[in-house]
């Protein structure tokens, strides 16, 4: 059996929009809310912050408006230990905004990001630093939905064959139906995902995009190009599909405060494991452990479990992983 592929160790660049976020505090439908809490929300910066929590050098690459919300966003991401040196300030476009609307059936998100500073990003962002010294570039399917220039940016990043790219590329499908013209997302996202080195996708998300009868292993046939396809099956399990076959690790059972951000946390934990040259089962476990951090908070970024908990849980025998892990994770 050939050795599993790993990206080279080194800095990770996470490229994409981060917005200011308003949510009712305490959580309740917006129509009934007495006050709102201001935070920040962005899939790619979430990954960067959790990578930094794991000790992986992380850089966030984006643009914000020359406004108080933009300064708040930049400061919040930097406070998590992420390098924001290359985030641009756009004097002509605003920082994007989202509103969370909790309800009995889940949390709906309302976006106010059309014409935002980040929507004007383009392919030139890939030239020079911080990409010149990166080991890994992390992208999501949100960015190509923001504008024609953002789609050109992601397309250019993925156009060169993997062997010719100076860094590995990970791509979280992260389908946001509200951002796409009807009927366009399935073809575009499949083409982009198939050119990445590492792909993250939810099974339900893949079924919505590419067919309700898709299975975990069927996704490997749909996306033959990536070196690793990670399929997240909700609260049940996550599977990494490689040239060596499939590796599945059950998810941890935990009380869910809010699921938003858990997928980003999982991706960061898994990538941190790969960059530390962990075997796939341990990288998947680290993804699950990091996801717990997001599930336990109302914001997108929560504190990691204690280092001693992480180290012990990574060492558990398979039979004890989910049973014991569910009761011993503290955050």
PDB file of C-alpha atoms in Angstrom:
ATOM      1  CA  UNK A   1       0.000   0.000   0.000  1.00  0.00           C
ATOM      2  CA  UNK A   2       1.338   3.444  -0.919  1.00  0.00           C
ATOM      3  CA  UNK A   3       1.862   6.020   1.798  1.00  0.00           C
ATOM      4  CA  UNK A   4      -0.984   8.482   2.260  1.00  0.00           C
ATOM      5  CA  UNK A   5      -0.425  11.917   0.690  1.00  0.00           C
ATOM      6  CA  UNK A   6       0.072  14.877   3.029  1.00  0.00           C
ATOM      7  CA  UNK A   7       0.503  18.593   2.286  1.00  0.00           C
ATOM      8  CA  UNK A   8       3.896  19.997   3.152  1.00  0.00           C
ATOM      9  CA  UNK A   9       4.067  21.617   6.592  1.00  0.00           C
ATOM     10  CA  UNK A  10       3.948  25.385   6.622  1.00  0.00           C
ATOM     11  CA  UNK A  11       1.628  28.394   6.721  1.00  0.00           C
ATOM     12  CA  UNK A  12      -1.988  28.110   5.594  1.00  0.00           C
ATOM     13  CA  UNK A  13      -3.695  30.963   3.730  1.00  0.00           C
ATOM     14  CA  UNK A  14      -7.487  31.094   4.128  1.00  0.00           C
ATOM     15  CA  UNK A  15      -9.052  33.275   1.447  1.00  0.00           C
ATOM     16  CA  UNK A  16     -12.619  34.553   1.589  1.00  0.00           C
ATOM     17  CA  UNK A  17     -15.100  37.071   2.966  1.00  0.00           C
ATOM     18  CA  UNK A  18     -15.731  37.654   6.652  1.00  0.00           C
ATOM     19  CA  UNK A  19     -18.700  39.755   7.700  1.00  0.00           C
ATOM     20  CA  UNK A  20     -19.939  41.466  10.788  1.00  0.00           C
ATOM     21  CA  UNK A  21     -22.701  39.357  12.337  1.00  0.00           C
ATOM     22  CA  UNK A  22     -25.683  40.375  14.443  1.00  0.00           C
ATOM     23  CA  UNK A  23     -27.600  37.784  16.460  1.00  0.00           C
ATOM     24  CA  UNK A  24     -30.351  38.034  19.106  1.00  0.00           C
ATOM     25  CA  UNK A  25     -28.966  37.793  22.628  1.00  0.00           C
ATOM     26  CA  UNK A  26     -30.372  35.666  24.203  1.00  0.00           C
ATOM     27  CA  UNK A  27     -31.206  33.531  21.132  1.00  0.00           C
ATOM     28  CA  UNK A  28     -34.773  34.050  19.919  1.00  0.00           C
ATOM     29  CA  UNK A  29     -36.486  35.015  16.637  1.00  0.00           C
ATOM     30  CA  UNK A  30     -35.351  38.395  15.367  1.00  0.00           C
ATOM     31  CA  UNK A  31     -38.903  39.734  15.475  1.00  0.00           C
ATOM     32  CA  UNK A  32     -38.974  39.174  19.242  1.00  0.00           C
ATOM     33  CA  UNK A  33     -35.391  40.179  20.079  1.00  0.00           C
ATOM     34  CA  UNK A  34     -34.785  42.938  22.579  1.00  0.00           C
ATOM     35  CA  UNK A  35     -31.086  43.271  21.814  1.00  0.00           C
ATOM     36  CA  UNK A  36     -28.496  42.013  19.334  1.00  0.00           C
ATOM     37  CA  UNK A  37     -24.938  40.793  19.879  1.00  0.00           C
ATOM     38  CA  UNK A  38     -22.224  41.868  17.426  1.00  0.00           C
ATOM     39  CA  UNK A  39     -19.624  39.315  16.354  1.00  0.00           C
ATOM     40  CA  UNK A  40     -17.869  38.282  13.152  1.00  0.00           C
ATOM     41  CA  UNK A  41     -18.622  35.399  10.783  1.00  0.00           C
ATOM     42  CA  UNK A  42     -16.751  33.980   7.845  1.00  0.00           C
ATOM     43  CA  UNK A  43     -16.109  30.385   6.822  1.00  0.00           C
ATOM     44  CA  UNK A  44     -12.503  30.919   5.798  1.00  0.00           C
ATOM     45  CA  UNK A  45     -11.529  33.081   8.766  1.00  0.00           C
ATOM     46  CA  UNK A  46     -13.197  30.504  11.050  1.00  0.00           C
ATOM     47  CA  UNK A  47     -10.816  27.901   9.624  1.00  0.00           C
ATOM     48  CA  UNK A  48      -7.877  30.266  10.076  1.00  0.00           C
ATOM     49  CA  UNK A  49      -8.770  30.949  13.717  1.00  0.00           C
ATOM     50  CA  UNK A  50      -9.103  27.268  14.596  1.00  0.00           C
ATOM     51  CA  UNK A  51      -5.855  26.488  12.791  1.00  0.00           C
ATOM     52  CA  UNK A  52      -4.173  29.156  14.911  1.00  0.00           C
ATOM     53  CA  UNK A  53      -5.721  27.561  18.014  1.00  0.00           C
ATOM     54  CA  UNK A  54      -3.990  24.325  16.984  1.00  0.00           C
ATOM     55  CA  UNK A  55      -0.648  26.089  16.577  1.00  0.00           C
ATOM     56  CA  UNK A  56      -0.663  26.136  12.765  1.00  0.00           C
ATOM     57  CA  UNK A  57       0.546  29.460  11.261  1.00  0.00           C
ATOM     58  CA  UNK A  58      -2.567  30.873   9.569  1.00  0.00           C
ATOM     59  CA  UNK A  59      -3.097  33.926   7.394  1.00  0.00           C
ATOM     60  CA  UNK A  60      -6.442  35.394   6.384  1.00  0.00           C
ATOM     61  CA  UNK A  61      -6.588  37.006   2.938  1.00  0.00           C
ATOM     62  CA  UNK A  62      -9.580  39.196   2.108  1.00  0.00           C
ATOM     63  CA  UNK A  63     -10.893  42.768   2.002  1.00  0.00           C
ATOM     64  CA  UNK A  64     -13.036  44.824   4.360  1.00  0.00           C
ATOM     65  CA  UNK A  65     -14.578  48.257   4.107  1.00  0.00           C
ATOM     66  CA  UNK A  66     -13.052  51.391   5.571  1.00  0.00           C
ATOM     67  CA  UNK A  67     -15.710  51.411   8.264  1.00  0.00           C
ATOM     68  CA  UNK A  68     -16.164  50.475  11.938  1.00  0.00           C
ATOM     69  CA  UNK A  69     -17.436  46.999  11.062  1.00  0.00           C
ATOM     70  CA  UNK A  70     -14.379  46.336   8.927  1.00  0.00           C
ATOM     71  CA  UNK A  71     -12.091  47.357  11.755  1.00  0.00           C
ATOM     72  CA  UNK A  72     -14.061  45.148  14.133  1.00  0.00           C
ATOM     73  CA  UNK A  73     -13.748  42.163  11.792  1.00  0.00           C
ATOM     74  CA  UNK A  74     -10.011  42.612  11.256  1.00  0.00           C
ATOM     75  CA  UNK A  75      -9.345  43.019  14.990  1.00  0.00           C
ATOM     76  CA  UNK A  76     -11.407  39.953  15.938  1.00  0.00           C
ATOM     77  CA  UNK A  77      -9.612  37.668  13.488  1.00  0.00           C
ATOM     78  CA  UNK A  78      -6.211  39.048  14.507  1.00  0.00           C
ATOM     79  CA  UNK A  79      -7.037  38.540  18.206  1.00  0.00           C
ATOM     80  CA  UNK A  80      -7.348  34.805  17.529  1.00  0.00           C
ATOM     81  CA  UNK A  81      -3.691  34.693  16.441  1.00  0.00           C
ATOM     82  CA  UNK A  82      -4.256  34.926  12.688  1.00  0.00           C
ATOM     83  CA  UNK A  83      -2.005  37.040  10.462  1.00  0.00           C
ATOM     84  CA  UNK A  84      -4.214  39.733   8.870  1.00  0.00           C
ATOM     85  CA  UNK A  85      -1.354  41.773   7.387  1.00  0.00           C
ATOM     86  CA  UNK A  86      -2.533  41.244   3.823  1.00  0.00           C
ATOM     87  CA  UNK A  87      -6.231  42.044   4.358  1.00  0.00           C
ATOM     88  CA  UNK A  88      -7.097  45.005   2.153  1.00  0.00           C
ATOM     89  CA  UNK A  89      -9.150  48.013   3.196  1.00  0.00           C
ATOM     90  CA  UNK A  90     -11.501  49.159   0.418  1.00  0.00           C
ATOM     91  CA  UNK A  91     -12.351  52.866   0.691  1.00  0.00           C
ATOM     92  CA  UNK A  92     -15.322  52.569  -1.683  1.00  0.00           C
ATOM     93  CA  UNK A  93     -17.185  49.415  -0.608  1.00  0.00           C
ATOM     94  CA  UNK A  94     -18.645  48.385   2.761  1.00  0.00           C
ATOM     95  CA  UNK A  95     -17.956  45.421   4.996  1.00  0.00           C
ATOM     96  CA  UNK A  96     -20.565  42.684   4.544  1.00  0.00           C
ATOM     97  CA  UNK A  97     -23.186  42.065   7.228  1.00  0.00           C
ATOM     98  CA  UNK A  98     -25.336  39.096   8.231  1.00  0.00           C
ATOM     99  CA  UNK A  99     -28.235  38.681  10.625  1.00  0.00           C
ATOM    100  CA  UNK A 100     -28.973  35.407  12.421  1.00  0.00           C
ATOM    101  CA  UNK A 101     -32.631  34.572  12.963  1.00  0.00           C
ATOM    102  CA  UNK A 102     -32.996  31.649  15.411  1.00  0.00           C
ATOM    103  CA  UNK A 103     -36.245  29.709  15.284  1.00  0.00           C
ATOM    104  CA  UNK A 104     -37.823  26.392  16.283  1.00  0.00           C
ATOM    105  CA  UNK A 105     -36.602  24.696  13.095  1.00  0.00           C
ATOM    106  CA  UNK A 106     -33.074  26.111  13.232  1.00  0.00           C
ATOM    107  CA  UNK A 107     -31.234  29.355  12.549  1.00  0.00           C
ATOM    108  CA  UNK A 108     -31.842  31.204   9.298  1.00  0.00           C
ATOM    109  CA  UNK A 109     -29.173  33.615   8.074  1.00  0.00           C
ATOM    110  CA  UNK A 110     -29.929  36.817   6.185  1.00  0.00           C
ATOM    111  CA  UNK A 111     -27.031  38.260   4.171  1.00  0.00           C
ATOM    112  CA  UNK A 112     -26.303  41.891   3.298  1.00  0.00           C
ATOM    113  CA  UNK A 113     -23.132  41.401   1.287  1.00  0.00           C
ATOM    114  CA  UNK A 114     -23.965  42.498  -2.273  1.00  0.00           C
ATOM    115  CA  UNK A 115     -21.351  45.018  -3.386  1.00  0.00           C
ATOM    116  CA  UNK A 116     -19.189  44.384  -0.316  1.00  0.00           C
ATOM    117  CA  UNK A 117     -15.454  44.970  -0.238  1.00  0.00           C
ATOM    118  CA  UNK A 118     -14.741  41.241  -0.440  1.00  0.00           C
ATOM    119  CA  UNK A 119     -17.033  40.772  -3.442  1.00  0.00           C
ATOM    120  CA  UNK A 120     -14.580  42.887  -5.473  1.00  0.00           C
ATOM    121  CA  UNK A 121     -11.654  40.502  -4.897  1.00  0.00           C
ATOM    122  CA  UNK A 122     -10.100  39.140  -8.078  1.00  0.00           C
ATOM    123  CA  UNK A 123      -7.391  36.844  -9.475  1.00  0.00           C
ATOM    124  CA  UNK A 124      -4.600  39.358  -8.805  1.00  0.00           C
ATOM    125  CA  UNK A 125      -4.910  38.527  -5.120  1.00  0.00           C
ATOM    126  CA  UNK A 126      -3.053  35.282  -5.823  1.00  0.00           C
ATOM    127  CA  UNK A 127       0.152  37.055  -6.902  1.00  0.00           C
ATOM    128  CA  UNK A 128       3.023  37.487  -4.441  1.00  0.00           C
ATOM    129  CA  UNK A 129       2.587  37.279  -0.704  1.00  0.00           C
ATOM    130  CA  UNK A 130       1.155  35.721   1.317  1.00  0.00           C
ATOM    131  CA  UNK A 131       0.663  32.932  -1.242  1.00  0.00           C
ATOM    132  CA  UNK A 132       4.339  32.878  -2.211  1.00  0.00           C
ATOM    133  CA  UNK A 133       5.342  31.188   1.040  1.00  0.00           C
ATOM    134  CA  UNK A 134       2.165  29.199   1.724  1.00  0.00           C
ATOM    135  CA  UNK A 135       2.036  25.423   2.092  1.00  0.00           C
ATOM    136  CA  UNK A 136      -1.746  25.294   1.727  1.00  0.00           C
ATOM    137  CA  UNK A 137      -4.474  27.574   0.356  1.00  0.00           C
ATOM    138  CA  UNK A 138      -7.951  27.050   1.793  1.00  0.00           C
ATOM    139  CA  UNK A 139     -10.980  28.094  -0.276  1.00  0.00           C
ATOM    140  CA  UNK A 140     -14.721  27.526  -0.091  1.00  0.00           C
ATOM    141  CA  UNK A 141     -17.606  27.420  -2.517  1.00  0.00           C
ATOM    142  CA  UNK A 142     -18.947  30.634  -1.013  1.00  0.00           C
ATOM    143  CA  UNK A 143     -16.334  32.825  -2.702  1.00  0.00           C
ATOM    144  CA  UNK A 144     -17.115  31.969  -6.360  1.00  0.00           C
ATOM    145  CA  UNK A 145     -20.783  32.770  -5.675  1.00  0.00           C
ATOM    146  CA  UNK A 146     -20.065  36.355  -4.594  1.00  0.00           C
ATOM    147  CA  UNK A 147     -19.212  37.901  -7.975  1.00  0.00           C
ATOM    148  CA  UNK A 148     -17.701  37.237 -11.387  1.00  0.00           C
ATOM    149  CA  UNK A 149     -14.302  38.463 -10.192  1.00  0.00           C
ATOM    150  CA  UNK A 150     -14.432  36.189  -7.137  1.00  0.00           C
ATOM    151  CA  UNK A 151     -15.281  33.215  -9.345  1.00  0.00           C
ATOM    152  CA  UNK A 152     -12.352  34.107 -11.614  1.00  0.00           C
ATOM    153  CA  UNK A 153     -10.103  34.210  -8.530  1.00  0.00           C
ATOM    154  CA  UNK A 154     -11.069  30.711  -7.367  1.00  0.00           C
ATOM    155  CA  UNK A 155     -10.931  29.341 -10.908  1.00  0.00           C
ATOM    156  CA  UNK A 156      -7.417  30.670 -11.396  1.00  0.00           C
ATOM    157  CA  UNK A 157      -6.296  29.218  -8.067  1.00  0.00           C
ATOM    158  CA  UNK A 158      -7.477  25.766  -9.131  1.00  0.00           C
ATOM    159  CA  UNK A 159      -6.670  25.868 -12.851  1.00  0.00           C
ATOM    160  CA  UNK A 160      -3.044  24.627 -12.701  1.00  0.00           C
ATOM    161  CA  UNK A 161      -2.710  20.852 -12.274  1.00  0.00           C
ATOM    162  CA  UNK A 162      -1.940  19.880  -8.695  1.00  0.00           C
ATOM    163  CA  UNK A 163       1.636  18.908  -9.542  1.00  0.00           C
ATOM    164  CA  UNK A 164       2.309  22.398 -10.918  1.00  0.00           C
ATOM    165  CA  UNK A 165       0.897  24.405  -8.001  1.00  0.00           C
ATOM    166  CA  UNK A 166       3.410  25.774  -5.484  1.00  0.00           C
ATOM    167  CA  UNK A 167       1.011  24.962  -2.637  1.00  0.00           C
ATOM    168  CA  UNK A 168      -1.747  22.442  -1.962  1.00  0.00           C
ATOM    169  CA  UNK A 169      -5.370  23.600  -2.164  1.00  0.00           C
ATOM    170  CA  UNK A 170      -8.215  22.567   0.096  1.00  0.00           C
ATOM    171  CA  UNK A 171     -11.796  23.350  -0.922  1.00  0.00           C
ATOM    172  CA  UNK A 172     -14.891  23.188   1.260  1.00  0.00           C
ATOM    173  CA  UNK A 173     -17.942  22.970  -1.008  1.00  0.00           C
ATOM    174  CA  UNK A 174     -19.963  25.037   1.502  1.00  0.00           C
ATOM    175  CA  UNK A 175     -22.995  25.403  -0.766  1.00  0.00           C
ATOM    176  CA  UNK A 176     -25.084  28.484   0.032  1.00  0.00           C
ATOM    177  CA  UNK A 177     -28.115  28.207  -2.237  1.00  0.00           C
ATOM    178  CA  UNK A 178     -29.200  31.816  -1.677  1.00  0.00           C
ATOM    179  CA  UNK A 179     -25.970  33.106  -3.257  1.00  0.00           C
ATOM    180  CA  UNK A 180     -26.278  31.198  -6.559  1.00  0.00           C
ATOM    181  CA  UNK A 181     -28.481  31.827  -9.600  1.00  0.00           C
ATOM    182  CA  UNK A 182     -30.868  28.895  -9.836  1.00  0.00           C
ATOM    183  CA  UNK A 183     -29.379  25.799 -11.409  1.00  0.00           C
ATOM    184  CA  UNK A 184     -25.786  27.050 -11.632  1.00  0.00           C
ATOM    185  CA  UNK A 185     -24.194  25.781  -8.425  1.00  0.00           C
ATOM    186  CA  UNK A 186     -24.014  22.011  -9.095  1.00  0.00           C
ATOM    187  CA  UNK A 187     -21.894  22.248 -12.239  1.00  0.00           C
ATOM    188  CA  UNK A 188     -19.611  25.036 -11.032  1.00  0.00           C
ATOM    189  CA  UNK A 189     -18.973  23.566  -7.577  1.00  0.00           C
ATOM    190  CA  UNK A 190     -18.305  20.083  -8.919  1.00  0.00           C
ATOM    191  CA  UNK A 191     -15.778  21.403 -11.449  1.00  0.00           C
ATOM    192  CA  UNK A 192     -13.967  23.469  -8.817  1.00  0.00           C
ATOM    193  CA  UNK A 193     -13.979  20.754  -6.157  1.00  0.00           C
ATOM    194  CA  UNK A 194     -12.592  18.153  -8.536  1.00  0.00           C
ATOM    195  CA  UNK A 195      -9.436  20.227  -9.075  1.00  0.00           C
ATOM    196  CA  UNK A 196      -8.558  20.650  -5.388  1.00  0.00           C
ATOM    197  CA  UNK A 197      -6.133  18.453  -3.439  1.00  0.00           C
ATOM    198  CA  UNK A 198      -8.476  18.145  -0.448  1.00  0.00           C
ATOM    199  CA  UNK A 199     -12.266  18.506  -0.594  1.00  0.00           C
ATOM    200  CA  UNK A 200     -14.731  18.793   2.285  1.00  0.00           C
ATOM    201  CA  UNK A 201     -18.419  18.178   1.617  1.00  0.00           C
ATOM    202  CA  UNK A 202     -21.446  17.188   3.666  1.00  0.00           C
ATOM    203  CA  UNK A 203     -23.312  14.096   2.486  1.00  0.00           C
ATOM    204  CA  UNK A 204     -26.658  15.912   2.643  1.00  0.00           C
ATOM    205  CA  UNK A 205     -25.103  18.872   0.847  1.00  0.00           C
ATOM    206  CA  UNK A 206     -23.762  16.599  -1.912  1.00  0.00           C
ATOM    207  CA  UNK A 207     -27.137  14.891  -2.279  1.00  0.00           C
ATOM    208  CA  UNK A 208     -28.851  18.261  -2.633  1.00  0.00           C
ATOM    209  CA  UNK A 209     -26.360  19.349  -5.284  1.00  0.00           C
ATOM    210  CA  UNK A 210     -25.689  16.192  -7.263  1.00  0.00           C
ATOM    211  CA  UNK A 211     -28.392  13.629  -6.564  1.00  0.00           C
ATOM    212  CA  UNK A 212     -30.375  12.316  -3.631  1.00  0.00           C
ATOM    213  CA  UNK A 213     -29.126   8.756  -4.088  1.00  0.00           C
ATOM    214  CA  UNK A 214     -25.433   9.641  -3.698  1.00  0.00           C
ATOM    215  CA  UNK A 215     -23.532   7.553  -1.172  1.00  0.00           C
ATOM    216  CA  UNK A 216     -20.279   8.307   0.613  1.00  0.00           C
ATOM    217  CA  UNK A 217     -18.294   6.044  -1.674  1.00  0.00           C
ATOM    218  CA  UNK A 218     -20.247   7.264  -4.691  1.00  0.00           C
ATOM    219  CA  UNK A 219     -18.824  10.721  -4.066  1.00  0.00           C
ATOM    220  CA  UNK A 220     -15.387   9.374  -4.862  1.00  0.00           C
ATOM    221  CA  UNK A 221     -16.619   8.424  -8.324  1.00  0.00           C
ATOM    222  CA  UNK A 222     -18.173  11.870  -8.729  1.00  0.00           C
ATOM    223  CA  UNK A 223     -14.960  13.627  -7.597  1.00  0.00           C
ATOM    224  CA  UNK A 224     -12.036  11.460  -8.783  1.00  0.00           C
ATOM    225  CA  UNK A 225      -9.507  14.305  -8.928  1.00  0.00           C
ATOM    226  CA  UNK A 226      -8.755  15.252  -5.297  1.00  0.00           C
ATOM    227  CA  UNK A 227      -6.133  13.380  -3.303  1.00  0.00           C
ATOM    228  CA  UNK A 228      -8.506  13.337  -0.302  1.00  0.00           C
ATOM    229  CA  UNK A 229     -12.304  13.716  -0.249  1.00  0.00           C
ATOM    230  CA  UNK A 230     -13.713  14.182   3.257  1.00  0.00           C
ATOM    231  CA  UNK A 231     -17.434  13.439   3.528  1.00  0.00           C
ATOM    232  CA  UNK A 232     -19.196  14.681   6.656  1.00  0.00           C
ATOM    233  CA  UNK A 233     -22.347  12.752   7.542  1.00  0.00           C
ATOM    234  CA  UNK A 234     -23.863  15.087  10.104  1.00  0.00           C
ATOM    235  CA  UNK A 235     -23.728  13.903  13.710  1.00  0.00           C
ATOM    236  CA  UNK A 236     -22.965  10.343  12.624  1.00  0.00           C
ATOM    237  CA  UNK A 237     -19.456  10.172  11.155  1.00  0.00           C
ATOM    238  CA  UNK A 238     -16.874  11.581   8.758  1.00  0.00           C
ATOM    239  CA  UNK A 239     -15.084   9.584   6.082  1.00  0.00           C
ATOM    240  CA  UNK A 240     -11.808  10.367   4.300  1.00  0.00           C
ATOM    241  CA  UNK A 241     -11.622   8.810   0.823  1.00  0.00           C
ATOM    242  CA  UNK A 242      -8.146   8.401  -0.668  1.00  0.00           C
ATOM    243  CA  UNK A 243      -6.346   6.244  -3.204  1.00  0.00           C
ATOM    244  CA  UNK A 244      -5.868   3.753  -0.351  1.00  0.00           C
ATOM    245  CA  UNK A 245      -9.598   3.415   0.362  1.00  0.00           C
ATOM    246  CA  UNK A 246     -11.997   4.806   2.948  1.00  0.00           C
ATOM    247  CA  UNK A 247     -11.356   5.719   6.592  1.00  0.00           C
ATOM    248  CA  UNK A 248     -14.416   6.454   8.759  1.00  0.00           C
ATOM    249  CA  UNK A 249     -14.480   7.885  12.293  1.00  0.00           C
ATOM    250  CA  UNK A 250     -17.755   8.357  14.234  1.00  0.00           C
ATOM    251  CA  UNK A 251     -18.618  11.845  15.425  1.00  0.00           C
ATOM    252  CA  UNK A 252     -18.666  12.703  19.108  1.00  0.00           C
ATOM    253  CA  UNK A 253     -22.043  13.049  20.787  1.00  0.00           C
ATOM    254  CA  UNK A 254     -22.447  16.511  22.267  1.00  0.00           C
ATOM    255  CA  UNK A 255     -25.195  18.946  23.176  1.00  0.00           C
ATOM    256  CA  UNK A 256     -25.629  21.397  20.308  1.00  0.00           C
ATOM    257  CA  UNK A 257     -26.112  25.067  21.120  1.00  0.00           C
ATOM    258  CA  UNK A 258     -25.837  26.150  17.470  1.00  0.00           C
ATOM    259  CA  UNK A 259     -24.439  24.219  14.493  1.00  0.00           C
ATOM    260  CA  UNK A 260     -23.189  27.243  12.525  1.00  0.00           C
ATOM    261  CA  UNK A 261     -19.403  27.109  12.157  1.00  0.00           C
ATOM    262  CA  UNK A 262     -19.011  23.424  13.046  1.00  0.00           C
ATOM    263  CA  UNK A 263     -18.066  22.460   9.482  1.00  0.00           C
ATOM    264  CA  UNK A 264     -15.341  25.097   9.407  1.00  0.00           C
ATOM    265  CA  UNK A 265     -14.042  23.902  12.771  1.00  0.00           C
ATOM    266  CA  UNK A 266     -13.988  20.307  11.526  1.00  0.00           C
ATOM    267  CA  UNK A 267     -12.037  21.316   8.410  1.00  0.00           C
ATOM    268  CA  UNK A 268      -9.470  23.188  10.510  1.00  0.00           C
ATOM    269  CA  UNK A 269      -8.983  20.273  12.876  1.00  0.00           C
ATOM    270  CA  UNK A 270      -8.580  17.796  10.029  1.00  0.00           C
ATOM    271  CA  UNK A 271      -6.124  20.064   8.199  1.00  0.00           C
ATOM    272  CA  UNK A 272      -4.155  20.604  11.416  1.00  0.00           C
ATOM    273  CA  UNK A 273      -3.898  16.846  11.768  1.00  0.00           C
ATOM    274  CA  UNK A 274      -2.663  16.421   8.194  1.00  0.00           C
ATOM    275  CA  UNK A 275      -0.100  19.194   8.599  1.00  0.00           C
ATOM    276  CA  UNK A 276       1.168  17.446  11.745  1.00  0.00           C
ATOM    277  CA  UNK A 277       1.497  14.232   9.690  1.00  0.00           C
ATOM    278  CA  UNK A 278      -1.132  12.462  11.792  1.00  0.00           C
ATOM    279  CA  UNK A 279      -2.633   9.248  10.379  1.00  0.00           C
ATOM    280  CA  UNK A 280      -6.050   9.785   8.781  1.00  0.00           C
ATOM    281  CA  UNK A 281      -8.035   8.335  11.723  1.00  0.00           C
ATOM    282  CA  UNK A 282      -6.399  10.789  14.132  1.00  0.00           C
ATOM    283  CA  UNK A 283      -6.848  13.702  11.706  1.00  0.00           C
ATOM    284  CA  UNK A 284     -10.569  12.866  11.497  1.00  0.00           C
ATOM    285  CA  UNK A 285     -10.753  12.648  15.291  1.00  0.00           C
ATOM    286  CA  UNK A 286      -9.106  16.051  15.566  1.00  0.00           C
ATOM    287  CA  UNK A 287     -11.719  17.367  13.146  1.00  0.00           C
ATOM    288  CA  UNK A 288     -14.536  16.049  15.323  1.00  0.00           C
ATOM    289  CA  UNK A 289     -12.956  17.411  18.503  1.00  0.00           C
ATOM    290  CA  UNK A 290     -12.602  20.848  16.954  1.00  0.00           C
ATOM    291  CA  UNK A 291     -16.185  20.783  15.683  1.00  0.00           C
ATOM    292  CA  UNK A 292     -17.371  20.287  19.272  1.00  0.00           C
ATOM    293  CA  UNK A 293     -15.896  23.717  20.059  1.00  0.00           C
ATOM    294  CA  UNK A 294     -18.228  25.388  17.563  1.00  0.00           C
ATOM    295  CA  UNK A 295     -21.285  23.307  18.457  1.00  0.00           C
ATOM    296  CA  UNK A 296     -21.123  24.434  22.095  1.00  0.00           C
ATOM    297  CA  UNK A 297     -21.282  28.194  21.473  1.00  0.00           C
ATOM    298  CA  UNK A 298     -23.686  30.632  19.811  1.00  0.00           C
ATOM    299  CA  UNK A 299     -20.860  32.227  17.796  1.00  0.00           C
ATOM    300  CA  UNK A 300     -18.775  30.623  15.049  1.00  0.00           C
ATOM    301  CA  UNK A 301     -15.574  30.298  17.114  1.00  0.00           C
ATOM    302  CA  UNK A 302     -15.407  28.645  20.507  1.00  0.00           C
ATOM    303  CA  UNK A 303     -12.482  27.550  22.685  1.00  0.00           C
ATOM    304  CA  UNK A 304     -10.869  24.198  21.956  1.00  0.00           C
ATOM    305  CA  UNK A 305     -11.140  21.381  24.486  1.00  0.00           C
ATOM    306  CA  UNK A 306      -8.271  21.350  26.948  1.00  0.00           C
ATOM    307  CA  UNK A 307      -5.005  20.097  25.492  1.00  0.00           C
ATOM    308  CA  UNK A 308      -4.925  17.148  27.897  1.00  0.00           C
ATOM    309  CA  UNK A 309      -8.415  16.097  26.776  1.00  0.00           C
ATOM    310  CA  UNK A 310      -7.429  16.286  23.122  1.00  0.00           C
ATOM    311  CA  UNK A 311      -4.267  14.253  23.640  1.00  0.00           C
ATOM    312  CA  UNK A 312      -6.077  11.567  25.633  1.00  0.00           C
ATOM    313  CA  UNK A 313      -9.027  11.291  23.252  1.00  0.00           C
ATOM    314  CA  UNK A 314      -6.757  10.951  20.248  1.00  0.00           C
ATOM    315  CA  UNK A 315      -5.194   7.908  21.933  1.00  0.00           C
ATOM    316  CA  UNK A 316      -8.435   6.097  22.818  1.00  0.00           C
ATOM    317  CA  UNK A 317      -9.047   2.659  21.312  1.00  0.00           C
ATOM    318  CA  UNK A 318     -11.684   2.780  18.575  1.00  0.00           C
ATOM    319  CA  UNK A 319     -14.272   1.032  20.750  1.00  0.00           C
ATOM    320  CA  UNK A 320     -13.967   3.735  23.429  1.00  0.00           C
ATOM    321  CA  UNK A 321     -13.745   6.795  21.168  1.00  0.00           C
ATOM    322  CA  UNK A 322     -17.368   7.801  20.875  1.00  0.00           C
ATOM    323  CA  UNK A 323     -18.643   6.339  24.159  1.00  0.00           C
ATOM    324  CA  UNK A 324     -16.034   7.946  26.409  1.00  0.00           C
ATOM    325  CA  UNK A 325     -15.358  11.004  24.277  1.00  0.00           C
ATOM    326  CA  UNK A 326     -18.944  12.217  24.507  1.00  0.00           C
ATOM    327  CA  UNK A 327     -18.699  12.685  28.261  1.00  0.00           C
ATOM    328  CA  UNK A 328     -15.169  13.951  28.756  1.00  0.00           C
ATOM    329  CA  UNK A 329     -14.743  16.871  26.382  1.00  0.00           C
ATOM    330  CA  UNK A 330     -14.624  20.186  28.248  1.00  0.00           C
ATOM    331  CA  UNK A 331     -14.488  23.602  26.605  1.00  0.00           C
TER     332      UNK A 331
END
